[in-house]
mmCIF file of C-alpha atoms in Angstrom:
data_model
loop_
_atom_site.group_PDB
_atom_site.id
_atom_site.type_symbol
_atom_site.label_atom_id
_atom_site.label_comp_id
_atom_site.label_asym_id
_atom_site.label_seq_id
_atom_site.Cartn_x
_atom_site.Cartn_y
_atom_site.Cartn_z
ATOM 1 C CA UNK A 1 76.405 105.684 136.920
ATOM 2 C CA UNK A 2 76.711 109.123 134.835
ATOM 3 C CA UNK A 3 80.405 110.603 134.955
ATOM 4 C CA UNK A 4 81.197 114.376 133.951
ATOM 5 C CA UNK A 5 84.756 115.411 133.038
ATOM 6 C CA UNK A 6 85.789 119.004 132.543
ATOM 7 C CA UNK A 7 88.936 120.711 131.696
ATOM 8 C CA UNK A 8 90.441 117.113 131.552
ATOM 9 C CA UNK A 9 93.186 115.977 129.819
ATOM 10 C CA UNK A 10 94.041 112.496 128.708
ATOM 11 C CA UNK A 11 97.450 112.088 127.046
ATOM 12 C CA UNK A 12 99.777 109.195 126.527
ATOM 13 C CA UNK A 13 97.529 106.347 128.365
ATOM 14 C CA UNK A 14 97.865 103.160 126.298
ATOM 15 C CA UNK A 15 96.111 99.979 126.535
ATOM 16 C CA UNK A 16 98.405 97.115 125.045
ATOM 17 C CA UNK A 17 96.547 94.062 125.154
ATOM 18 C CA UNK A 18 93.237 95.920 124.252
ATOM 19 C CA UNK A 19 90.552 98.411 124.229
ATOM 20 C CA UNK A 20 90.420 101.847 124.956
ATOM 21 C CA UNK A 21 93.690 104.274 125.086
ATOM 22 C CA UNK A 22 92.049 106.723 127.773
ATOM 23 C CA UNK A 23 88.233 105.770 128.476
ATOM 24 C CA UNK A 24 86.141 103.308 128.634
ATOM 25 C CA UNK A 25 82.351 103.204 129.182
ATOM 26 C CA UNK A 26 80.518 100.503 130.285
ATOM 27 C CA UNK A 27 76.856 99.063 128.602
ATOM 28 C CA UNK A 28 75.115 101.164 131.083
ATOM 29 C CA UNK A 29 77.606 104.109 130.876
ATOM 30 C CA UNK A 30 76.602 107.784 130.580
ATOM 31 C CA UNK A 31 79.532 109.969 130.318
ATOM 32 C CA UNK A 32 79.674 113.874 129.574
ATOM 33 C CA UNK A 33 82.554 115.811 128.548
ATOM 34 C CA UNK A 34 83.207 119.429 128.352
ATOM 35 C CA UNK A 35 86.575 121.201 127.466
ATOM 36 C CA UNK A 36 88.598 117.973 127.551
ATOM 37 C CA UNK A 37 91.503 116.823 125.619
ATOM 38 C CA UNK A 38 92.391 113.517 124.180
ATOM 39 C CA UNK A 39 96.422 113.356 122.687
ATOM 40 C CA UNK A 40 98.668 110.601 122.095
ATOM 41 C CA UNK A 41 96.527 107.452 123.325
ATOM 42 C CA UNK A 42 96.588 104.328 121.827
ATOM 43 C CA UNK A 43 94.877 100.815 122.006
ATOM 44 C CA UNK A 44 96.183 97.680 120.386
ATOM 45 C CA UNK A 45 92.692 96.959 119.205
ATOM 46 C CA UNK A 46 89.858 99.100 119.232
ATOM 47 C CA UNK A 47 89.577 103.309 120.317
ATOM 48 C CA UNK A 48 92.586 105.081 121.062
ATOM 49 C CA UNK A 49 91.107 107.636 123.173
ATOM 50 C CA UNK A 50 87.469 106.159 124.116
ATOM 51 C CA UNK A 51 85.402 102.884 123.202
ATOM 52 C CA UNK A 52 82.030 103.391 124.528
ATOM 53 C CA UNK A 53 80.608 99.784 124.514
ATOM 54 C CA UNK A 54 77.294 98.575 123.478
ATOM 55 C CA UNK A 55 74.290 100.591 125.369
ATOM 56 C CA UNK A 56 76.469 103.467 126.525
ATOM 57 C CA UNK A 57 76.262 106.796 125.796
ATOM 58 C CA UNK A 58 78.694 110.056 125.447
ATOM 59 C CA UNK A 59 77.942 113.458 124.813
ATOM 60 C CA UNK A 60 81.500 116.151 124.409
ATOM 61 C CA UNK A 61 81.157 119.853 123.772
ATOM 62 C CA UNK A 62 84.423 121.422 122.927
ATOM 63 C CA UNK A 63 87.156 118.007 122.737
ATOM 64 C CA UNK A 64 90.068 118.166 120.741
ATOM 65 C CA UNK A 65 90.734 114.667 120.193
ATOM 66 C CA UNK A 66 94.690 114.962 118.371
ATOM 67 C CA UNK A 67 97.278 112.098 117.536
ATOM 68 C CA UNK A 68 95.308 109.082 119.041
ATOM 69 C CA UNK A 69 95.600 105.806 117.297
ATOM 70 C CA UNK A 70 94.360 102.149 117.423
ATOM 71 C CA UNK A 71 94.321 98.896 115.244
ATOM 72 C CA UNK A 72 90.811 100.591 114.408
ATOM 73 C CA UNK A 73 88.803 103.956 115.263
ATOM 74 C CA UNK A 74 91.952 105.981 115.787
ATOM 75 C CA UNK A 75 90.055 108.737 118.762
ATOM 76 C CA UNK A 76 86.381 107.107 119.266
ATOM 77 C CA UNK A 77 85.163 103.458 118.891
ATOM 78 C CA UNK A 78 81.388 103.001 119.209
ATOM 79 C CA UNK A 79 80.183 99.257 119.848
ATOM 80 C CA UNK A 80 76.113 97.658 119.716
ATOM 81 C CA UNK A 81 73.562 100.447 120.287
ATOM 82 C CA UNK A 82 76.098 103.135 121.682
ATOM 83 C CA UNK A 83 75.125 106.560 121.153
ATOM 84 C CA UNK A 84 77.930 109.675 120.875
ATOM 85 C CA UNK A 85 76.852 113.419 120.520
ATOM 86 C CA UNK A 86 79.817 115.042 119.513
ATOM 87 C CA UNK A 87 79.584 119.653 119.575
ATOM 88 C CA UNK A 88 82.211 121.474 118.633
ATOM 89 C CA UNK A 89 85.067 118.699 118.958
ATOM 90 C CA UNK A 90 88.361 118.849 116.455
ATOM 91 C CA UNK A 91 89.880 115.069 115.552
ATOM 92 C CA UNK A 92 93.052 115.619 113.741
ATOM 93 C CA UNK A 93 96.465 113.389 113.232
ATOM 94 C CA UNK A 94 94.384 110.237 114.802
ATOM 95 C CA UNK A 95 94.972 107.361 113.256
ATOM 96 C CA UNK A 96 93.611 103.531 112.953
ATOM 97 C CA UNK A 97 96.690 101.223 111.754
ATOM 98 C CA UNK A 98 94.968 98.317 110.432
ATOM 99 C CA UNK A 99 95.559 96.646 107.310
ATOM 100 C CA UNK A 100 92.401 94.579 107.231
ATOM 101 C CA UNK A 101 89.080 94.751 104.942
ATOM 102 C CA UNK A 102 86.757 95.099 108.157
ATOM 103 C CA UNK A 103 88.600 97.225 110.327
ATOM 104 C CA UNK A 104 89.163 101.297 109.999
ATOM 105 C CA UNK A 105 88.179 104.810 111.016
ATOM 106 C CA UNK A 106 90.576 106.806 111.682
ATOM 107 C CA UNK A 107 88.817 109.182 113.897
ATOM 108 C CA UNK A 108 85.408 107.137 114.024
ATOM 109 C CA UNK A 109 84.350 103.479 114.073
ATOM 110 C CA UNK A 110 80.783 103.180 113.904
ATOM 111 C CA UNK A 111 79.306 99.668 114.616
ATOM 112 C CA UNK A 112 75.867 97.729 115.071
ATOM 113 C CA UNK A 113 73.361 99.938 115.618
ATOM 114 C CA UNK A 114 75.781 102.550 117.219
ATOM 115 C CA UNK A 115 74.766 106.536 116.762
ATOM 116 C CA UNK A 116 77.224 109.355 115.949
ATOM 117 C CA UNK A 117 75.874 112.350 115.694
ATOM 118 C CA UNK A 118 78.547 115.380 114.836
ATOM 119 C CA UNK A 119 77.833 119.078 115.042
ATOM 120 C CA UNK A 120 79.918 122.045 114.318
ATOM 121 C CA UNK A 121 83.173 119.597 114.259
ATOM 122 C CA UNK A 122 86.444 119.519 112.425
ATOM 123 C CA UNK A 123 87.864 116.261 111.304
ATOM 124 C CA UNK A 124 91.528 117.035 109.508
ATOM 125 C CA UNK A 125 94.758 114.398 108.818
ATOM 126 C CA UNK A 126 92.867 111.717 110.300
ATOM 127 C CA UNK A 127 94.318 108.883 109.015
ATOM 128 C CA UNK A 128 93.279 104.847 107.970
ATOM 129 C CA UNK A 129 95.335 102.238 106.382
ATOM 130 C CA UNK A 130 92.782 100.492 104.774
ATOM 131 C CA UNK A 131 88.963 101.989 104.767
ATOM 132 C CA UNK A 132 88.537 105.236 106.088
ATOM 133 C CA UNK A 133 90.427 108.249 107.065
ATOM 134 C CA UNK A 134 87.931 110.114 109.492
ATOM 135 C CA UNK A 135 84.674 108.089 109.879
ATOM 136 C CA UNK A 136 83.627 104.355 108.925
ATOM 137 C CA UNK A 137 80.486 102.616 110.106
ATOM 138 C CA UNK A 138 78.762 99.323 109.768
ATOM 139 C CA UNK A 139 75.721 98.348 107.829
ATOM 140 C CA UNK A 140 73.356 98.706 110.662
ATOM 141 C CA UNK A 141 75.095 102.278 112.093
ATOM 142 C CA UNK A 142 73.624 106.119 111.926
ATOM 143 C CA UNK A 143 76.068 108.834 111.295
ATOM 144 C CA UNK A 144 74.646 112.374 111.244
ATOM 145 C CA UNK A 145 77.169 115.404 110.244
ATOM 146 C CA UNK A 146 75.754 118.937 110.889
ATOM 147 C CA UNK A 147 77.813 121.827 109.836
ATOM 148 C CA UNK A 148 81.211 120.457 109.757
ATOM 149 C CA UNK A 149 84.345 120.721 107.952
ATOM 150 C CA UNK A 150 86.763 117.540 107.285
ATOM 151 C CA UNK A 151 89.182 117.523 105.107
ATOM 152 C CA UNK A 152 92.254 116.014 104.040
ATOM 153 C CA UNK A 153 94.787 113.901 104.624
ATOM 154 C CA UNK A 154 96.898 115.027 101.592
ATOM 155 C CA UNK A 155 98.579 112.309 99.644
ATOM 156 C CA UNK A 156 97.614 109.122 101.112
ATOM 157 C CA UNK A 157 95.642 107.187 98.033
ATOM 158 C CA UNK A 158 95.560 103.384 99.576
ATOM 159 C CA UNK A 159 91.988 103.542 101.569
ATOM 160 C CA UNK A 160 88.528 102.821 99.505
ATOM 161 C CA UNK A 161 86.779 105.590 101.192
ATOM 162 C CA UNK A 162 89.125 108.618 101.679
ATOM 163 C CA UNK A 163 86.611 110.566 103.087
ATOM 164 C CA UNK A 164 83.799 108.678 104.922
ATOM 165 C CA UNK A 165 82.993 104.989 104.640
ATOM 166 C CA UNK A 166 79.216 104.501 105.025
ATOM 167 C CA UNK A 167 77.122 101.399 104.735
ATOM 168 C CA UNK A 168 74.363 102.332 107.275
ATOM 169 C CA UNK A 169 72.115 105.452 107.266
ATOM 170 C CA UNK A 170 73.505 108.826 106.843
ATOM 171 C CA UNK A 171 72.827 112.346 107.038
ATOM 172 C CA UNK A 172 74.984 115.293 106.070
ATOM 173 C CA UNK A 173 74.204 118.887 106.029
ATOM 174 C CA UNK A 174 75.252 121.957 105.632
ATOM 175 C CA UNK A 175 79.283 120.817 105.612
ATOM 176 C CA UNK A 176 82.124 120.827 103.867
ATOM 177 C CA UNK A 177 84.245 117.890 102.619
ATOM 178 C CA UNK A 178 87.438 119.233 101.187
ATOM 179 C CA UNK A 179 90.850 117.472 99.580
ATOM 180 C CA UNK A 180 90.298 113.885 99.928
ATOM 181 C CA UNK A 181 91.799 111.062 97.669
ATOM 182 C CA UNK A 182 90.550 107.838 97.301
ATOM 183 C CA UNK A 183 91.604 104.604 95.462
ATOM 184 C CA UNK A 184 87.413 103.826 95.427
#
């Protein structure tokens, strides 16, 4: 069943024994967001704010998505063949606190055949503990960056891939990846 949220705010939800600070969307779930705010969610396991399971699909325009965390994908975890179309959003000060070689993102955790497309978005102090700091994906996964900025965080050297972590496909153009540190 589609869902639209607008002018929503999701802040301090927390799922302990789990998945999904804020949202979560089903296999068959098609969820659109406009104006909507994700802050201070957390998930033991997987997606602070949202985990969008295998089959489902999101599309945000205009989500600020700030100080979210989870074991991984800090704001948005993206499972099987989920698809996310992401305008205009801002992910900053999320975090993913695992320590562990196959776990990360600290905005974005892209995996199977998941989908991410970004567009005019600003990733900044997103934070990993072990892979990424603002988007990792899996071998099979598609990330596509379109005119975005991310940058930072400043002085944290203990991830492989400060910046992105990509083993599937990839496209990035016309962005701007700024101050990152790596120990890869």
């Amino acid at each position: 069943v589609p869902a639209t949220f607008t002018n929503c705010t999701f802040k301090s939800n927390s799922a302990t024994k789990g998945v999904c600070g804020a949202l979560y969307v089903t296999s068959t779930g098609v969820l659109t967001m406009d104006n909507c705010t994700f802050k201070g969610n957390s998930a033991s396991t997987n997606g602070g704010a949202v985990y969008i399971a295998d089959g489902g699909s999101v599309t945000a325009t205009n989500c600020d998505f700030e100080s979210n965390s989870a074991s991984s994908a800090g704001a948005i975890y993206t499972a099987g063949a989920a698809v996310v179309k992401l305008d205009r959003c801002t992910f900053r000060l999320n975090k993913a606190t695992s320590t562990e070689k196959n776990q990360g993102g600290g905005a974005i955790w892209a995996t199977g055949t998941s989908k991410v497309y970004l567009n005019r978005c600003f990733l900044t102090n997103n934070q990993d503990e072990y892979n990424a700091h603002h988007i990792y994906s899996g071998t099979s996964s598609y990330i596509g960056v379109n005119n975005c900025v991310i940058r930072g965080p400043y002085g944290v050297k203990k991830t492989q891939g400060s910046l992105l972590q990509i083993k599937g496909s990839n496209v990035i153009v016309n962005s701007t990846l700024i101050s990152q540190t790596g120990s890869w």
